[in-house]
XYZ file of C-alpha atoms in Angstrom:
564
model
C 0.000 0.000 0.000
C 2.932 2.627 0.726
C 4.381 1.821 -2.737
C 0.920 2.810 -4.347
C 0.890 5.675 -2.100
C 4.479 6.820 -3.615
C 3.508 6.146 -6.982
C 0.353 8.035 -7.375
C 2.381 11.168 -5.800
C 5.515 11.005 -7.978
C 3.770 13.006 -10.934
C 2.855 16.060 -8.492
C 5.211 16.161 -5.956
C 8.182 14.402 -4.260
C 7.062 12.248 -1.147
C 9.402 12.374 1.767
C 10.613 8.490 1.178
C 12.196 9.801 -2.117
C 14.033 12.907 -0.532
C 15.166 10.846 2.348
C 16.725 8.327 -0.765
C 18.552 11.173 -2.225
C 19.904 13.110 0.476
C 21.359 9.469 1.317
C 22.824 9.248 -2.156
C 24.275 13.208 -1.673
C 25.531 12.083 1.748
C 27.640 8.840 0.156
C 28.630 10.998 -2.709
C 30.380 13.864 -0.396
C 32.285 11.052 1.389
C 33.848 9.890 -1.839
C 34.810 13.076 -3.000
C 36.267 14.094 -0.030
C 38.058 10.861 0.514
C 39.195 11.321 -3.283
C 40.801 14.364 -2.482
C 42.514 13.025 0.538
C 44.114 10.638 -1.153
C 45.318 12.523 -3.831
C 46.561 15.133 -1.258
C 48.660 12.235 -0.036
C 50.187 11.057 -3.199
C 52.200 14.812 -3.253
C 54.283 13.371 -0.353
C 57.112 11.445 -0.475
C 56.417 7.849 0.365
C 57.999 4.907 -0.307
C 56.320 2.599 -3.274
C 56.698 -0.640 -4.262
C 57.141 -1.827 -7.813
C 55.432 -1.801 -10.279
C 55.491 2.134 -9.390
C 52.593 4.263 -8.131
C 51.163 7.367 -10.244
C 51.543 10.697 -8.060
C 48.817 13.405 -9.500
C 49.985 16.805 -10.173
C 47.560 19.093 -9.348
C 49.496 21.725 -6.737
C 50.998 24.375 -9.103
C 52.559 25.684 -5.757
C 54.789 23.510 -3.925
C 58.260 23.330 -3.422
C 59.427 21.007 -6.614
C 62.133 18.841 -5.315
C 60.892 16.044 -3.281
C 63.217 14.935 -0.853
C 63.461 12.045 1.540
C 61.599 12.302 4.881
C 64.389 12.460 7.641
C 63.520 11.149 11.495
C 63.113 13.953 13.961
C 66.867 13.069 15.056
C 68.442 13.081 11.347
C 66.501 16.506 11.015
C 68.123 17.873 13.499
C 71.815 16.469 12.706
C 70.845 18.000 8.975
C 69.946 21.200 10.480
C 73.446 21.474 12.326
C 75.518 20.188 9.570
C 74.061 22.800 7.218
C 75.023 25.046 10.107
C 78.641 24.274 9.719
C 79.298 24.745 6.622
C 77.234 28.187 6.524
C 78.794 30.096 3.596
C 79.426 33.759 4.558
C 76.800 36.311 2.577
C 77.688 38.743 -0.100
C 76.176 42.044 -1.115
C 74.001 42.168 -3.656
C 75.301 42.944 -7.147
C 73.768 45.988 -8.995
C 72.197 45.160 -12.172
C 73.195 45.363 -15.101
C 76.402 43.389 -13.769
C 79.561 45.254 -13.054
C 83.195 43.409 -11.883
C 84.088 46.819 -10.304
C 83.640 46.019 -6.810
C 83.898 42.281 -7.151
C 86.597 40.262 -6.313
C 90.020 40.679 -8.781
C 92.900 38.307 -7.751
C 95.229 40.216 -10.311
C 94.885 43.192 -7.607
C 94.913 40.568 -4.628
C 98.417 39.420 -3.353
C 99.571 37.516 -0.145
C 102.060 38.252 1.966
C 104.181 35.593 4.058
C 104.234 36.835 7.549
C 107.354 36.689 10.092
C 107.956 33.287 11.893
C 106.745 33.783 15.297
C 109.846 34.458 17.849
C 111.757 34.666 15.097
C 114.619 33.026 13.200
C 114.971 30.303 10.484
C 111.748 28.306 9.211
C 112.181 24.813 10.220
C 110.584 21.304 9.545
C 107.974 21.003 11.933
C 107.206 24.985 12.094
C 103.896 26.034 10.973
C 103.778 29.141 8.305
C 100.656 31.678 8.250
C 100.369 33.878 5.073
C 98.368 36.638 4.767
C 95.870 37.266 1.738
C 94.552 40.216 1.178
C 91.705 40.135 -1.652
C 90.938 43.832 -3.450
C 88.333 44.440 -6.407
C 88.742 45.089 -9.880
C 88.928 49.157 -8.691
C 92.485 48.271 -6.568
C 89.751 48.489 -3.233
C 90.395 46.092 -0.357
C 86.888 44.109 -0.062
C 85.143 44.679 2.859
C 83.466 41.049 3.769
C 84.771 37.151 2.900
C 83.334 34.219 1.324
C 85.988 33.832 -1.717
C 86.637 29.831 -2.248
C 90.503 30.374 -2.177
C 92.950 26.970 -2.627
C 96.492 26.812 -1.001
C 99.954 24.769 -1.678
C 103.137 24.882 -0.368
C 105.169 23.201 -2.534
C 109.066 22.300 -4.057
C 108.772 21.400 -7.447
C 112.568 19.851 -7.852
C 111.636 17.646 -5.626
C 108.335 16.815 -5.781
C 107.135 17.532 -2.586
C 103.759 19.674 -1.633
C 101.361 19.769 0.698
C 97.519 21.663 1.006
C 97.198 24.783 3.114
C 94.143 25.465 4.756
C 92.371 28.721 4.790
C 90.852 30.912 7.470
C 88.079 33.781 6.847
C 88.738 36.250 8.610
C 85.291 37.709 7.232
C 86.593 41.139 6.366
C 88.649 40.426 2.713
C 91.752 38.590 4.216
C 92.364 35.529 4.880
C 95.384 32.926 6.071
C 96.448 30.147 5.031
C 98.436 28.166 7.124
C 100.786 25.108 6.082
C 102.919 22.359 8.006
C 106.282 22.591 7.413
C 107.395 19.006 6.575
C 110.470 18.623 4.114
C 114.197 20.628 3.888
C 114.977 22.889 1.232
C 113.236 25.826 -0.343
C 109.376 25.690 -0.921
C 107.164 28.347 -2.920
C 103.777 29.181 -2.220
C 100.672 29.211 -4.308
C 97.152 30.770 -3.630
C 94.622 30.569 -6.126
C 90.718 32.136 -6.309
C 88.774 29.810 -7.440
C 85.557 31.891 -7.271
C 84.806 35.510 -6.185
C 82.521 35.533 -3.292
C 80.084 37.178 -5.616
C 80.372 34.040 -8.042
C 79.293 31.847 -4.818
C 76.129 34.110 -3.909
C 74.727 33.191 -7.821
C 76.386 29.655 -7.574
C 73.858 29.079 -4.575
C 71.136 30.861 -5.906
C 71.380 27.837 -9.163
C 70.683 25.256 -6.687
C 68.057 27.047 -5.054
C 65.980 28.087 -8.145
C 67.420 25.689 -11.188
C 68.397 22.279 -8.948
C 67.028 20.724 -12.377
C 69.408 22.633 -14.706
C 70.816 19.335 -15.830
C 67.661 16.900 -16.156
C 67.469 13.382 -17.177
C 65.387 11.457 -19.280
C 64.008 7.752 -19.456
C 62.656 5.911 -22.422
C 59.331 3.727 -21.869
C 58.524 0.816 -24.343
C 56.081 -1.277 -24.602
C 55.812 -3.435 -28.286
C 56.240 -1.202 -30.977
C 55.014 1.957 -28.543
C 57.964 4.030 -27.396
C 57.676 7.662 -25.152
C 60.443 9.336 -23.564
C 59.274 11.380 -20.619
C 61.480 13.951 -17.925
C 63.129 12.489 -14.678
C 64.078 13.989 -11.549
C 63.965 14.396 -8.051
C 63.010 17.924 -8.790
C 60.568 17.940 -11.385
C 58.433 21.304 -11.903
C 54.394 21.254 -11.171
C 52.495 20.119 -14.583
C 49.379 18.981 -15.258
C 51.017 15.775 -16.040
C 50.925 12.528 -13.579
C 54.082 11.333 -12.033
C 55.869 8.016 -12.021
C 56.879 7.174 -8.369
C 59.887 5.445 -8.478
C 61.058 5.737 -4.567
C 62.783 3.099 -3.583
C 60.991 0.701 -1.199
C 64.141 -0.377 1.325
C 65.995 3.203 1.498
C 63.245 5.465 1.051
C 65.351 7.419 -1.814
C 62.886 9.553 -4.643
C 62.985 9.124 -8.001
C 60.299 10.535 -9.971
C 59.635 10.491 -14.275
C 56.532 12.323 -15.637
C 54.119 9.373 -16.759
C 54.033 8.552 -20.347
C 50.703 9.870 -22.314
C 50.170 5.805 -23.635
C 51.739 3.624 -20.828
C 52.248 2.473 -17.836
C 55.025 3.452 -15.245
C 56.235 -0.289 -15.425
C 56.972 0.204 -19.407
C 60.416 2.357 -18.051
C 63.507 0.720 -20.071
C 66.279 3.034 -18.999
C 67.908 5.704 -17.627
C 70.093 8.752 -19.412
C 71.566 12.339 -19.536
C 69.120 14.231 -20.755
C 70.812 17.510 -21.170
C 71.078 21.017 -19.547
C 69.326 23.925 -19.298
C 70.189 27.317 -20.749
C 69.894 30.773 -20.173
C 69.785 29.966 -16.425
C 71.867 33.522 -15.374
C 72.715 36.741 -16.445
C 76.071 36.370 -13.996
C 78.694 34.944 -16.893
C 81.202 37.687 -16.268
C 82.137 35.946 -13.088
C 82.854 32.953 -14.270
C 85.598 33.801 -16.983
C 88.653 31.795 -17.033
C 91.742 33.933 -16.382
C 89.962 36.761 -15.262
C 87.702 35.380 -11.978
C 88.275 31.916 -12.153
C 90.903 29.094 -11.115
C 93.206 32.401 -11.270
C 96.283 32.122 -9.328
C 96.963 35.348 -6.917
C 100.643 36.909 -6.155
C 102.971 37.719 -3.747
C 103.721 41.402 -2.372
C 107.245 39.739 -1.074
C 108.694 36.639 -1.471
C 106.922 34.151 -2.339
C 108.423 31.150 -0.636
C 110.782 30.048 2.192
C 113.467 28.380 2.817
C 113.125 25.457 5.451
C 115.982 23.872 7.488
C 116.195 20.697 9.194
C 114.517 20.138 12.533
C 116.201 21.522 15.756
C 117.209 18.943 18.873
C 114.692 19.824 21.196
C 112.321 21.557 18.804
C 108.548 21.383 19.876
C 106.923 20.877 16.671
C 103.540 21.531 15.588
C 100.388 19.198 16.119
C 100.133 17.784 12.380
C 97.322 15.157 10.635
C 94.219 16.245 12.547
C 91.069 17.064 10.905
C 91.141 20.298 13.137
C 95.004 21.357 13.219
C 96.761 20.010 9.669
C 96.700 18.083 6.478
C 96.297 14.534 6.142
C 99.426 14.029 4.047
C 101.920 15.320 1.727
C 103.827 14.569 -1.376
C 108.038 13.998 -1.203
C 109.657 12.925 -3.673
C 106.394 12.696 -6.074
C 104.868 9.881 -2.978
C 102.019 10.681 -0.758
C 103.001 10.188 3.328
C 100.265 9.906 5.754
C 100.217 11.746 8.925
C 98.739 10.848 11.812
C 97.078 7.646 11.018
C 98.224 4.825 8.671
C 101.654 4.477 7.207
C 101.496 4.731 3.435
C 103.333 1.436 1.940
C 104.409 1.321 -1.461
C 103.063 -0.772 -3.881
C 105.049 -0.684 -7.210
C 104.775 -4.118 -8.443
C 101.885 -5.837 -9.780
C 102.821 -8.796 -7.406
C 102.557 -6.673 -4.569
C 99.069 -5.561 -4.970
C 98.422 -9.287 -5.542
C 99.586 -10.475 -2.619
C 97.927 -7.907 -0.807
C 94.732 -8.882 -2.704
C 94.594 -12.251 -1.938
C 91.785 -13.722 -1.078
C 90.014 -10.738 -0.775
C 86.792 -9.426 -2.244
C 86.469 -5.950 -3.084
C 83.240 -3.907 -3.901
C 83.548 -0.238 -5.446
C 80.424 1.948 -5.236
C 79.942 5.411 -6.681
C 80.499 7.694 -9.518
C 83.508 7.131 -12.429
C 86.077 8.503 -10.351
C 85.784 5.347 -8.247
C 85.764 3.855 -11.737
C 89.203 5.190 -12.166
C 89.978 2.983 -9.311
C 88.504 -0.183 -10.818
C 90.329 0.736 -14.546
C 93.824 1.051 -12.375
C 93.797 -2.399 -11.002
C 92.521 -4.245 -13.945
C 95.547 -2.413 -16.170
C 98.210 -3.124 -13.447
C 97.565 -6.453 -12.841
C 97.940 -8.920 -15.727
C 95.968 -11.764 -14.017
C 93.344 -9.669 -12.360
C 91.011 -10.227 -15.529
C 87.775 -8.676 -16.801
C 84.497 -10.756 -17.150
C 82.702 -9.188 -19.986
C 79.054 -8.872 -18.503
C 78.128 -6.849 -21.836
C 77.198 -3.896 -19.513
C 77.270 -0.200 -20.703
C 80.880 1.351 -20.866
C 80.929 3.871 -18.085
C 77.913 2.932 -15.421
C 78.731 -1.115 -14.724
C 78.380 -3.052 -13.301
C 82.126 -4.744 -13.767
C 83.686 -7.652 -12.455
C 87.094 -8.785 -12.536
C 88.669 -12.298 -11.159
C 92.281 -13.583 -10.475
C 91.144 -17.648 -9.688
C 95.038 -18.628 -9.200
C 94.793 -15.846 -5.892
C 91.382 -15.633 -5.218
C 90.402 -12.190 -6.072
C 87.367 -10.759 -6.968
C 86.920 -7.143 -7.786
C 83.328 -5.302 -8.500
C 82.347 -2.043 -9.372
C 79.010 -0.464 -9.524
C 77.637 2.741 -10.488
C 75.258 4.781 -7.648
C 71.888 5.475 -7.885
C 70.219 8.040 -9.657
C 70.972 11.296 -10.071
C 73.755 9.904 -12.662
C 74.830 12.201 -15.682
C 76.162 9.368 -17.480
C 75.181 7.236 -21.420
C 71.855 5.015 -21.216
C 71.721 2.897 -18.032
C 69.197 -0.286 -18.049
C 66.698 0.699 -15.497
C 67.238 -2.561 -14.015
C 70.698 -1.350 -13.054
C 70.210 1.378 -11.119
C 71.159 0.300 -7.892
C 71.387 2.415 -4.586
C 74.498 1.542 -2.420
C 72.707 1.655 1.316
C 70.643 -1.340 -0.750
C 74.303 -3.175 -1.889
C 75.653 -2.906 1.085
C 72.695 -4.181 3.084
C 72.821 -7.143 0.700
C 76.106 -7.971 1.886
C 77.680 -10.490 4.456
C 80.382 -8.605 5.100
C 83.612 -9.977 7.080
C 87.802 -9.933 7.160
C 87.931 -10.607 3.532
C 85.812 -8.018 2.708
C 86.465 -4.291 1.473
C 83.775 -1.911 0.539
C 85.220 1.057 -1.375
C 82.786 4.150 -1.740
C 83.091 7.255 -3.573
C 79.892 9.186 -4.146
C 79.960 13.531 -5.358
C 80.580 14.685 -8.555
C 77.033 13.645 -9.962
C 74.731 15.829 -6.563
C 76.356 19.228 -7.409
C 73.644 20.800 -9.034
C 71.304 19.715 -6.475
C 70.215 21.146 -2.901
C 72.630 19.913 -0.376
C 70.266 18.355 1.496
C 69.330 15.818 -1.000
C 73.547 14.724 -0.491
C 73.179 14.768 3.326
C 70.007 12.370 2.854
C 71.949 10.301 0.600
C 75.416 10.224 2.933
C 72.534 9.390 5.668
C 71.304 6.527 4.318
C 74.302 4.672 3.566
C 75.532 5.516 6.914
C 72.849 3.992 8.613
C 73.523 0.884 5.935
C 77.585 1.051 6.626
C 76.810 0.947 10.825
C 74.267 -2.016 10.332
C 77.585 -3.702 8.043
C 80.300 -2.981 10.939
C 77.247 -4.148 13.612
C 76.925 -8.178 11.789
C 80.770 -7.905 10.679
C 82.849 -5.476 12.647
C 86.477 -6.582 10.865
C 85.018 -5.546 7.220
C 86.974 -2.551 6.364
C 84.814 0.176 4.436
C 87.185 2.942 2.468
C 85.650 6.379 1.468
C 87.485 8.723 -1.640
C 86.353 12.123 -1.411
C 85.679 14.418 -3.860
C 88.794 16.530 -5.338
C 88.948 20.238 -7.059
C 89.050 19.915 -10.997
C 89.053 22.180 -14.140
C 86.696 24.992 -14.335
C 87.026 26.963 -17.671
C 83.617 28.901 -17.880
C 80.135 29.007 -16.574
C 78.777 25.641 -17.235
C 81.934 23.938 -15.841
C 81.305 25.863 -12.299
C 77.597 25.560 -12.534
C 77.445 21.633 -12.778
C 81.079 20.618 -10.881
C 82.134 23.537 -8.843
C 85.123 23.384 -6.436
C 83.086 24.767 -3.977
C 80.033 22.498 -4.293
C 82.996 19.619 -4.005
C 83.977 21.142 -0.921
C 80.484 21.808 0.937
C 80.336 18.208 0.137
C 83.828 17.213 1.384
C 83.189 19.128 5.544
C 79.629 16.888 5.418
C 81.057 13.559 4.260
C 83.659 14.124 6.918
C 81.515 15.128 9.646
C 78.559 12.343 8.577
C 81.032 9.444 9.102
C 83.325 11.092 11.941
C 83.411 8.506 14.654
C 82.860 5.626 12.496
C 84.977 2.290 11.951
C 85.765 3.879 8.150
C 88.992 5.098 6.374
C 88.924 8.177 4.248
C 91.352 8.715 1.024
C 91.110 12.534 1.573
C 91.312 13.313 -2.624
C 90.731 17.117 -2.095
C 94.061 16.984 -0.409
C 95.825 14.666 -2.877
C 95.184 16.854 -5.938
C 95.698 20.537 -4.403
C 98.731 19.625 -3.044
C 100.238 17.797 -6.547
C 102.249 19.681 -9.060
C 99.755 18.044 -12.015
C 97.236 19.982 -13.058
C 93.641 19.767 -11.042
C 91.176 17.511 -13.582
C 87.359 15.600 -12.599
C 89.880 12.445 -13.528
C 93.458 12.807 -11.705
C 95.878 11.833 -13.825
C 97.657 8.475 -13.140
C 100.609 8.960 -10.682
C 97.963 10.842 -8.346
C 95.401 7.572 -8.835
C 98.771 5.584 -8.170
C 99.108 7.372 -5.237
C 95.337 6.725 -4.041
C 95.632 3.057 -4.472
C 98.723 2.880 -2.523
C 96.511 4.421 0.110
C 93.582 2.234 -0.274
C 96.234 -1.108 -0.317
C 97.744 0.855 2.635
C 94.241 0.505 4.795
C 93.901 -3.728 3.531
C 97.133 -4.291 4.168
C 98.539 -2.007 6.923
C 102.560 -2.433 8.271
C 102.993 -5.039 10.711
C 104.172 -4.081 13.913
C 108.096 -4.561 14.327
């Protein structure tokens, strides 16, 4: 009877069973759409995503575009202190249009060599100060700091030298102060690598163009091909993202979805290119004007050192804090304070030190060098051809008469290398996790030159993670022995040279990598050191007696002098 009731009503007016029936349909249909937009909301976040990879909508034209890792409360606050320490002093704005006239000119700036203290002859063991006064391109003294500046003391004839380190005095001097640690006459060398005013734009890139270089993958599926954008930092579109975070470590990747298929279709990995017309600051980046230029001396500009005194206190040498890690005599890097270098000049003695072991090489092609070295100085340590792409790995090489095994593979993206299989991409908290670890183990690491053009923070997340993976390696095998190469100052000829691989990027890199791992069972091969303080010139690549050098280091750490 009600359902007659309803149905003689329905062509005059709506009965209240009806409304009740649609305010219940409005009511369900709120709930989705609100739910809808939750989730969506949620998908801008960084999360970690298993494979096949998750879609991430677009749709907020407004947030910040680089997606980094989420860091613990306790990790935030380590991040927050180390980008502290390595606070860059600030510069003045420059007027626009650009003018040099009150930037920094090092053919104005000189140093001076200041009076030993007390007096008398320099000595080994005595530690020299010089004084470097910087002017601009009007003959001005500058008023404030923040020029990268590089230091050596060194005696060509005999091929010693050593790196100087630098103090800001924050008012347009600075001093650089080197160990005396060989006889004989020694010259010194200051160099500005960038005006202060160079640094201020060189900061502003990563800020505001962290995707200057960008990178590309190709997606195929049958005959259907797209090639989309990748990036940790890719700009707000109206385009869906490809999610390609990395379910153990938690590391972003991201590609803008393909108009035709799915995220799964991605086949590889390459350099996609770089961006132009990114600054209007060129004129302080010019090669023998502003950049790499070497500064002189108002006096002399070197010493001559005699030999050590009976009795002589000597200066506090080898410290992170107080000195150098080494120097060059005689063309052959000595340690200080740590590990006796040993010399390995025969192919039989790197064997022997080999034996048995197993060593993996992670990171960029400068560890790569590393690899290349052994396999061309030892006859029997041969390559297995695994077909794999020239510069990114993976390699392998094997010497079955001494048991050897030798690996090296490529980091994880960012990587500005050829095509890499997508399959390959590999982070190195994930390899080393993978790993049993033990006495006949050695992990060599060497991760930089490929994070410069990003915010620093995505390195110190990076250098976080495969901390965390390096302690949990020491906690299940404490006698594995984990090496670490550092970055090292190269060639910078103009603009796009600073912009991608600056010096100073290198070195904001170098004070966190030391202070990440500081305290930890894990041996550094301090590069930035090796290559200042050599007479050959500074490349991406060191040339071969300074990558002879490094492996004599890195043999030095597997097989250290016996006591006695």
């Amino acid at each position: 009877m009600k359902l007659q009731v309803c149905k003689r009503q329905a062509f005059t007016r709506l009965p209240k069973c009806v409304w009740i029936f649609l305010f219940f349909i409005l009511f369900i249909l709120v709930l989705f759409i609100m739910n809808t937009l939750e989730f969506q909301n949620e998908m801008k976040t960084i999360s970690i995503f298993s494979r096949p990879a998750a879609v991430t909508l677009s749709t907020d034209m407004h947030y910040d575009f680089c997606k980094l890792k989420p860091l613990s409360p306790t990790e935030a606050q380590e991040e927050h202190l180390l980008l502290e320490s390595i606070t860059w002093p600030e510069t003045p704005h420059l007027p626009f249009p650009l003018s040099l006239e009150k930037t920094s000119d090092p053919a104005q700036s000189t140093f001076t060599i200041l009076p030993k203290r007390g007096g008398g002859q320099w000595r080994i063991g005595d530690k020299l100060e010089v004084l470097i006064n910087m002017k601009d391109f009007q003959g001005r003294p500058k008023k404030f700091g923040g020029d990268v500046l590089l230091a050596r003391l060194h005696s060509p004839t005999i091929g010693a030298g050593v790196a100087g380190k630098v103090v800001d005095h924050l008012n347009g001097s600075y001093t650089a102060i080197f160990f005396l640690l060989w006889k004989g006459s020694a010259q010194v060398q200051v160099t500005l690598v960038h005006p202060s005013e160079a640094v201020m734009e060189l900061r502003r890139l990563n800020r505001e163009h962290p995707d200057r270089i960008f990178f590309k993958s190709v997606f195929q599926s049958g005959s259907l091909t797209e090639t989309t954008t990748c990036n940790i930092c890719l700009r707000p579109t109206q385009k869906p993202l490809c999610n390609y975070t990395d379910l153990h470590t938690g590391e972003p990747w991201f590609c803008y979805k393909p108009d035709n298929l799915s995220c799964d279709a991605r086949m590889n990995y390459f350099n996609g290119g770089y961006q132009q017309n990114i600054t209007t600051m060129e004129k302080l980046f010019q090669s023998g004007v502003n950049l790499k230029v070497s500064i002189g001396a108002s006096g002399p500009a070197g010493v001559t050192i005699f030999p050590k005194m009976k009795g002589q206190l000597e200066e506090k040498s080898g410290s992170e804090e107080s000195g150098p890690s080494g120097y060059y005599y005689q063309d052959v890097w000595r340690g200080l304070g740590g590990t006796k270098i040993r010399q390995f000049n025969t192919s039989s003695a790197i064997t022997q030190c080999l034996k048995g072991k197993v060593v993996h090489m992670y990171g960029d092609s400068t560890i790569r060098q590393w690899f290349e070295h052994l396999t061309a100085t030892l006859p029997d340590l041969k390559e297995f051809d695994l077909n794999s792409e020239k510069q990114a790995g993976p390699f392998i090489a094997l010497n079955y008469t001494n048991n050897i095994m030798v690996k090296y593979r490529c980091h994880g993206p960012p990587l500005r290398s050829t095509t890499v299989p997508a399959i390959e991409l590999h982070y190195i908290a994930n390899e080393i996790d993978n790993m049993v670890g033990g006495s006949k183990t050695v992990v060599v690491l060497g991760i930089w030159a490929h994070f410069a053009t990003f915010p620093l923070e995505f390195y110190i997340r990076r250098m976080l993670s495969i901390r965390r993976a390096v302690v949990r390696l020491l906690s299940r095998a404490p006698d594995t022995l984990v090496v670490i190469r550092t970055g090292n100052p190269k060639s910078l000829t103009c603009f796009l040279h600073s912009s991608t691989n600056s010096d100073w990027y290198t070195l904001q890199q170098l004070k966190v990598l030391k202070a990440i791992f500081k305290g930890l069972n894990v041996h550094l091969v301090n590069a930035w050191e090796m290559v200042i303080a050599h007479h050959l010139p500074q490349e991406l690549h060191p040339q071969p007696p300074i990558i002879k050098n490094m492996i004599n280091v890195l043999l030095s750490y597997i097989c250290p002098e016996k006591d006695g």
